[in-house]
Coordinates of C-alpha atoms and ligand atoms in Angstrom, one line a residue:
M1 CA 85.3 97.2 135.5
N2 CA 85.9 96.9 139.5
V3 CA 89.1 98.0 141.1
M4 CA 90.7 94.1 140.9
G5 CA 90.1 94.5 136.7
I6 CA 88.1 92.0 136.4
E7 CA 84.5 92.8 134.6
E8 CA 81.3 93.1 136.5
V9 CA 78.1 91.4 134.9
D10 CA 76.0 93.6 135.3
T11 CA 72.4 91.3 135.5
L12 CA 69.9 94.7 136.5
S13 CA 69.3 96.8 134.1
P14 CA 68.0 96.1 130.5
S15 CA 68.8 95.4 127.4
L16 CA 67.1 94.3 124.2
R17 CA 68.1 91.0 124.9
K18 CA 66.9 91.0 128.4
Y19 CA 63.4 92.0 126.7
A20 CA 64.4 89.3 123.3
D21 CA 65.3 86.4 126.0
R22 CA 61.9 87.1 127.7
N23 CA 60.1 85.9 123.8
S24 CA 63.3 83.7 123.0
I25 CA 63.5 86.8 120.6
R26 CA 67.5 85.8 118.4
I27 CA 68.1 89.7 118.3
G28 CA 71.7 89.4 117.1
T29 CA 74.5 92.4 115.6
C30 CA 77.5 91.6 113.4
A31 CA 80.5 92.1 115.2
S32 CA 83.9 94.0 113.9
I33 CA 87.2 92.0 114.7
E34 CA 88.7 95.1 114.7
A35 CA 86.5 97.0 117.0
F36 CA 85.9 94.4 119.5
Q37 CA 90.0 93.8 120.0
N38 CA 90.6 97.6 120.1
D39 CA 87.6 99.4 122.2
P40 CA 86.1 98.1 125.5
V41 CA 82.6 100.1 125.2
Y42 CA 81.9 98.4 122.1
V43 CA 82.5 95.0 123.4
Q44 CA 80.6 95.0 126.9
T45 CA 78.1 96.3 124.9
L46 CA 77.3 93.6 122.8
K47 CA 77.4 91.0 125.0
R48 CA 74.6 93.4 127.1
E49 CA 71.9 93.6 124.4
F50 CA 72.6 90.7 121.5
N51 CA 71.9 87.6 122.1
L52 CA 73.6 86.3 118.3
I53 CA 76.4 87.1 116.4
T54 CA 77.8 87.4 112.7
P55 CA 81.2 87.9 112.3
E56 CA 81.2 91.1 110.8
N57 CA 84.3 90.1 107.3
A58 CA 86.1 87.1 109.1
L59 CA 84.2 83.7 108.0
K60 CA 84.5 85.1 104.6
F61 CA 87.0 84.0 102.2
G62 CA 89.2 86.7 101.5
P63 CA 90.2 87.2 104.9
L64 CA 89.4 83.9 106.2
C65 CA 92.0 81.9 103.1
P66 CA 94.3 85.1 101.9
E67 CA 96.5 81.7 99.6
Q68 CA 95.2 78.5 98.6
D69 CA 94.6 76.1 100.9
V70 CA 96.8 78.4 104.1
Y71 CA 93.9 79.0 106.7
N72 CA 93.5 81.9 109.0
F73 CA 91.2 81.4 111.8
E74 CA 91.6 83.5 114.8
A75 CA 89.5 85.9 114.6
A76 CA 86.5 83.6 113.0
D77 CA 88.2 81.9 116.7
R78 CA 88.2 84.9 118.6
L79 CA 84.6 85.8 118.0
V80 CA 83.4 82.3 118.5
D81 CA 84.9 81.6 121.9
F82 CA 83.1 85.4 122.7
A83 CA 79.8 84.3 121.7
E84 CA 79.7 81.1 123.7
A85 CA 81.5 82.8 127.0
N86 CA 78.7 84.4 126.7
N87 CA 76.3 82.7 125.5
M88 CA 75.6 83.6 122.4
E89 CA 74.7 82.2 119.7
V90 CA 76.9 82.1 116.0
R91 CA 75.2 83.0 112.5
G92 CA 78.7 82.1 109.9
H93 CA 78.6 84.2 107.1
A94 CA 78.9 83.9 104.0
L95 CA 81.0 80.5 102.8
V96 CA 79.9 81.5 99.2
W97 CA 79.2 84.7 97.9
N98 CA 81.1 86.9 94.6
L99 CA 82.5 89.9 97.1
Q100 CA 85.6 90.0 99.4
L101 CA 86.9 86.5 97.6
P102 CA 90.7 86.9 97.7
A103 CA 93.3 87.8 95.0
W104 CA 94.7 84.2 94.2
L105 CA 90.8 83.0 93.2
S106 CA 89.6 86.0 92.2
R107 CA 92.7 86.1 89.3
G108 CA 93.6 82.0 89.3
N109 CA 91.9 81.3 86.3
F110 CA 90.5 77.7 87.0
S111 CA 88.0 75.0 85.2
R112 CA 85.0 74.6 86.6
S113 CA 86.4 70.9 88.0
E114 CA 88.9 73.4 89.9
L115 CA 86.6 75.7 91.1
I116 CA 84.5 73.1 92.1
R117 CA 86.8 71.0 94.1
I118 CA 87.7 74.7 95.6
L119 CA 84.3 75.5 96.8
T120 CA 83.5 72.3 98.2
D121 CA 87.3 71.7 100.5
H122 CA 86.4 75.5 101.7
I123 CA 83.0 74.2 102.5
K124 CA 84.2 72.0 104.6
V125 CA 86.9 73.0 106.0
V126 CA 84.7 75.8 107.1
V127 CA 81.9 74.6 107.5
G128 CA 84.1 71.0 109.0
R129 CA 86.1 73.6 111.8
Y130 CA 83.1 74.5 113.2
A131 CA 80.6 71.6 113.2
G132 CA 78.2 72.0 116.1
R133 CA 79.0 75.5 117.4
I134 CA 78.2 77.5 114.7
K135 CA 74.4 76.0 114.2
I136 CA 73.3 78.6 110.9
W137 CA 75.5 79.2 107.6
D138 CA 74.3 81.6 105.0
V139 CA 75.7 79.4 102.7
V140 CA 75.5 81.4 99.5
N141 CA 75.3 84.7 99.6
E142 CA 73.9 87.4 97.5
A143 CA 73.3 85.0 94.1
I144 CA 70.6 87.0 92.2
D145 CA 70.8 90.3 90.0
Y146 CA 67.6 93.5 90.5
D147 CA 66.0 90.9 86.8
G148 CA 65.7 87.8 89.2
T149 CA 69.0 86.1 87.2
I150 CA 71.5 84.4 88.5
K151 CA 74.3 87.2 89.1
E152 CA 77.2 87.2 86.6
S153 CA 80.2 86.0 89.1
I154 CA 83.2 84.1 89.2
W155 CA 80.7 81.1 90.7
S156 CA 78.1 80.9 87.9
K157 CA 80.0 81.8 84.7
T158 CA 83.2 79.0 85.8
I159 CA 80.2 76.3 87.2
G160 CA 76.9 77.2 86.4
P161 CA 74.2 78.0 87.9
D162 CA 74.7 75.0 90.1
F163 CA 77.3 76.2 91.7
I164 CA 74.4 76.5 94.4
D165 CA 73.2 73.9 94.5
I166 CA 76.4 72.2 94.6
A167 CA 77.2 75.1 97.9
F168 CA 74.4 73.7 99.9
H169 CA 75.1 69.5 99.8
A170 CA 78.7 70.2 100.5
A171 CA 77.2 72.5 103.9
H172 CA 75.5 69.6 104.6
A173 CA 78.1 66.7 104.3
A174 CA 80.1 69.1 106.1
D175 CA 77.8 69.0 109.3
P176 CA 74.2 67.6 108.7
A177 CA 72.5 69.3 112.5
A178 CA 73.3 73.3 110.6
L179 CA 71.1 75.4 109.5
L180 CA 71.6 77.0 105.7
F181 CA 71.0 79.9 104.7
Y182 CA 70.1 81.4 101.5
N183 CA 70.9 85.4 102.0
D184 CA 70.0 87.9 99.7
Y185 CA 69.7 92.3 100.2
G186 CA 66.8 94.2 98.2
T187 CA 64.5 92.2 98.4
E188 CA 62.3 94.8 100.2
A189 CA 62.2 96.9 97.1
K190 CA 62.2 95.4 93.7
E191 CA 60.3 92.6 93.1
M192 CA 61.3 91.1 89.8
H193 CA 64.7 91.0 92.6
A194 CA 62.1 89.8 95.3
D195 CA 60.4 87.6 92.8
G196 CA 63.7 85.8 91.6
V197 CA 64.9 84.8 95.2
Y198 CA 61.7 83.7 95.7
K199 CA 62.1 81.2 92.6
L200 CA 65.0 80.3 93.5
L201 CA 64.2 79.0 96.7
Q202 CA 60.9 77.3 95.7
N203 CA 64.1 75.3 92.5
L204 CA 66.2 74.9 95.2
L205 CA 62.8 73.2 97.9
H206 CA 62.3 70.9 94.3
R207 CA 64.8 69.4 93.4
N208 CA 65.1 68.7 97.2
V209 CA 68.6 71.2 98.1
P210 CA 69.2 71.0 101.8
V211 CA 68.1 74.6 101.7
D212 CA 66.4 75.2 105.6
G213 CA 65.7 79.0 105.2
V214 CA 66.3 82.7 103.7
G215 CA 68.0 85.8 104.9
L216 CA 66.6 88.5 104.5
Q217 CA 69.5 91.7 105.1
M218 CA 67.1 95.0 104.9
H219 CA 70.3 97.5 104.6
L220 CA 66.7 100.4 103.9
H221 CA 67.3 104.0 104.0
L222 CA 65.4 106.6 105.3
D223 CA 63.7 106.7 101.6
D224 CA 62.3 102.5 101.6
L225 CA 59.6 103.6 103.8
P226 CA 56.9 102.4 101.4
A227 CA 59.2 99.6 101.3
V228 CA 58.4 98.3 104.2
Q229 CA 55.0 98.9 103.9
N230 CA 54.3 96.4 101.7
L231 CA 57.8 94.2 103.5
S232 CA 54.1 92.1 105.1
R233 CA 53.8 90.2 101.7
N234 CA 57.1 88.9 100.9
F235 CA 57.5 87.6 104.4
R236 CA 54.5 85.6 104.1
R237 CA 55.4 84.2 101.1
L238 CA 58.6 83.0 102.0
S239 CA 57.4 81.5 104.9
G240 CA 55.0 79.3 103.3
L241 CA 57.4 78.0 101.0
R242 CA 57.7 76.8 104.8
L243 CA 61.9 77.7 104.9
L244 CA 63.1 79.4 107.8
V245 CA 63.0 84.0 107.7
H246 CA 65.6 85.4 109.4
I247 CA 66.6 89.0 108.9
T248 CA 70.0 89.5 109.1
E249 CA 71.6 92.5 108.4
L250 CA 69.5 95.3 109.1
D251 CA 70.2 98.7 109.1
V252 CA 68.7 102.4 107.8
R253 CA 71.5 105.0 106.5
L254 CA 70.5 109.0 106.0
S255 CA 71.6 111.6 103.6
L256 CA 74.1 113.4 106.0
N257 CA 74.8 117.0 106.2
G258 CA 76.6 117.6 109.3
L259 CA 74.8 115.2 112.6
P260 CA 71.5 113.7 111.9
N261 CA 68.5 115.5 112.5
K262 CA 66.2 115.4 115.2
E263 CA 62.9 114.8 111.7
Q264 CA 66.2 111.6 110.1
L265 CA 66.2 110.1 114.2
A266 CA 62.6 109.8 114.5
A267 CA 61.7 108.6 110.9
Q268 CA 65.1 106.1 110.9
A269 CA 63.7 104.9 114.3
Y270 CA 59.9 104.4 113.2
I271 CA 61.6 102.8 110.2
Y272 CA 63.7 100.1 112.8
G273 CA 59.8 99.8 114.4
Q274 CA 57.5 98.8 111.4
V275 CA 60.8 96.2 110.4
L276 CA 60.3 94.6 113.6
K277 CA 56.3 94.7 113.9
T278 CA 55.6 93.4 110.3
Y279 CA 58.6 90.3 110.8
L280 CA 57.3 89.8 113.8
A281 CA 53.9 89.2 113.2
E282 CA 54.3 87.7 109.6
T283 CA 56.8 84.7 110.7
T284 CA 56.3 81.9 112.8
C285 CA 60.6 83.1 112.5
K286 CA 62.1 85.5 115.7
T287 CA 65.9 86.2 114.9
I288 CA 66.1 89.6 114.1
I289 CA 70.3 90.1 113.1
L290 CA 71.5 94.1 112.7
W291 CA 74.0 95.1 110.7
G292 CA 76.1 96.7 113.7
F293 CA 74.9 98.7 116.5
T294 CA 77.1 101.7 117.5
D295 CA 77.5 104.4 114.3
R296 CA 81.0 105.1 115.8
Y297 CA 81.5 101.9 113.5
D298 CA 79.5 101.8 110.9
W299 CA 80.2 100.7 107.2
I300 CA 77.8 102.6 105.0
P301 CA 80.0 105.5 104.8
H302 CA 82.2 103.5 102.9
F303 CA 79.8 102.9 100.6
F304 CA 77.2 104.7 100.7
P305 CA 79.6 108.4 100.8
G306 CA 76.9 111.7 101.8
D307 CA 74.8 108.0 103.9
G308 CA 75.2 106.9 107.4
A309 CA 74.4 107.0 110.7
S310 CA 72.5 103.9 110.4
M311 CA 72.6 102.9 113.5
I312 CA 70.7 102.2 117.1
F313 CA 73.9 103.5 119.3
D314 CA 75.6 107.2 118.5
E315 CA 79.3 107.7 118.0
E316 CA 78.8 107.6 122.1
Y317 CA 77.2 104.8 122.8
K318 CA 74.3 106.4 123.3
K319 CA 71.6 104.8 122.9
K320 CA 69.4 106.5 119.4
P321 CA 65.0 106.9 119.4
G322 CA 66.1 103.9 117.0
Y323 CA 67.1 101.9 119.9
E324 CA 63.8 102.4 122.0
A325 CA 62.2 101.5 118.2
V326 CA 63.9 98.1 118.4
A327 CA 63.3 98.2 122.6
S328 CA 59.4 98.6 122.2
Q329 CA 58.5 95.9 119.6
L330 CA 60.9 93.1 121.2
T331 CA 58.0 94.2 124.6
A332 CA 55.7 94.6 123.0
Y333 CA 55.7 91.0 121.1
P334 CA 53.7 88.4 122.5
Ligands
XIL401 C1 80.0 94.5 104.2 C2 81.0 94.7 106.3 O1 80.4 95.5 107.0 C3 82.0 94.9 105.5 O2 83.0 96.0 106.8 C4 83.2 95.5 104.1 O3 83.9 95.9 104.4 C5 82.1 95.2 103.1 O4 81.2 93.9 103.6 N1 75.6 92.6 102.1 C6 76.8 91.8 103.5 C7 77.9 91.6 104.4 O5 76.1 90.3 102.9 O6 78.9 91.1 104.0 C8 78.2 93.3 104.1 O7 79.2 93.4 104.8 C9 76.9 94.7 103.0 C10 76.4 94.1 102.4

């Protein structure tokens, strides 16, 4: 800010976004509405470093629709407006998931036809509202279990496995121009899971379900390095289905005992770098999204106690070796 309180736009110093723009790469992050509203350094860093955002929670069923037929779009609108004002793309996440559902829905005891109606109405309202503004959607999130079968959820139990088809058709009807994705975790490490995701997509395409792409979340741990070395095959075979392949939620967590040490930070940087390098070499897509960028708002310690420091900036927004690793892959790309 200058003395007038006007934001100075930094056009000189290098940033991930500038490197990525030069090579037509999308480099994104999830964005937390709480941090966005309360932390100016977060906002500055967000727009300086990234050209895409995924609202971290604001577009999920629970936060968006706390009571039946009552929608609260305020948080999502703020993030979408911000993205547009700063020439960033938005990835919509996630229309159908088994988690972060509102209580009225998970405790509702709805019949199959009622739940289909709820699902399709929800998609129509949300995708319809942002049609032409949110051009990419995670339509179905995490529907496959570790053994490769359809995961048990309110959707699969009440509707059956075709809830996936129904969701994609509804999203396509609501915005025929949007790119529609299936998104899942663990596909880098667990073979049965990865095979299950691959088969699901193969089947969807076979039945002409309008799916355009697959999102690989890639929540990694330092111990996942061997899996990272096997990534090529998965990227290649999914691309072979003529699907867009995006990395949608990359983070690399450490087991912490106080502050991370030098070796851990170097190993973390190596993994960030290897993932980007393999991805950019094996796919023609160029969309890489981190699940956060500063350790200050790392989601990991809340879900994996004892782990954390997963991001490329530390809690004080100092660049970690992971930042340099990401930057060097974005610039190395021909
Ligand atoms: C996480 C958010 O980061 C947390 O803030 C929230 O409490 C739980 O969800 N896979 C996904 C994301 O698809 O939506 C999850 O995000 C992380 C795992």
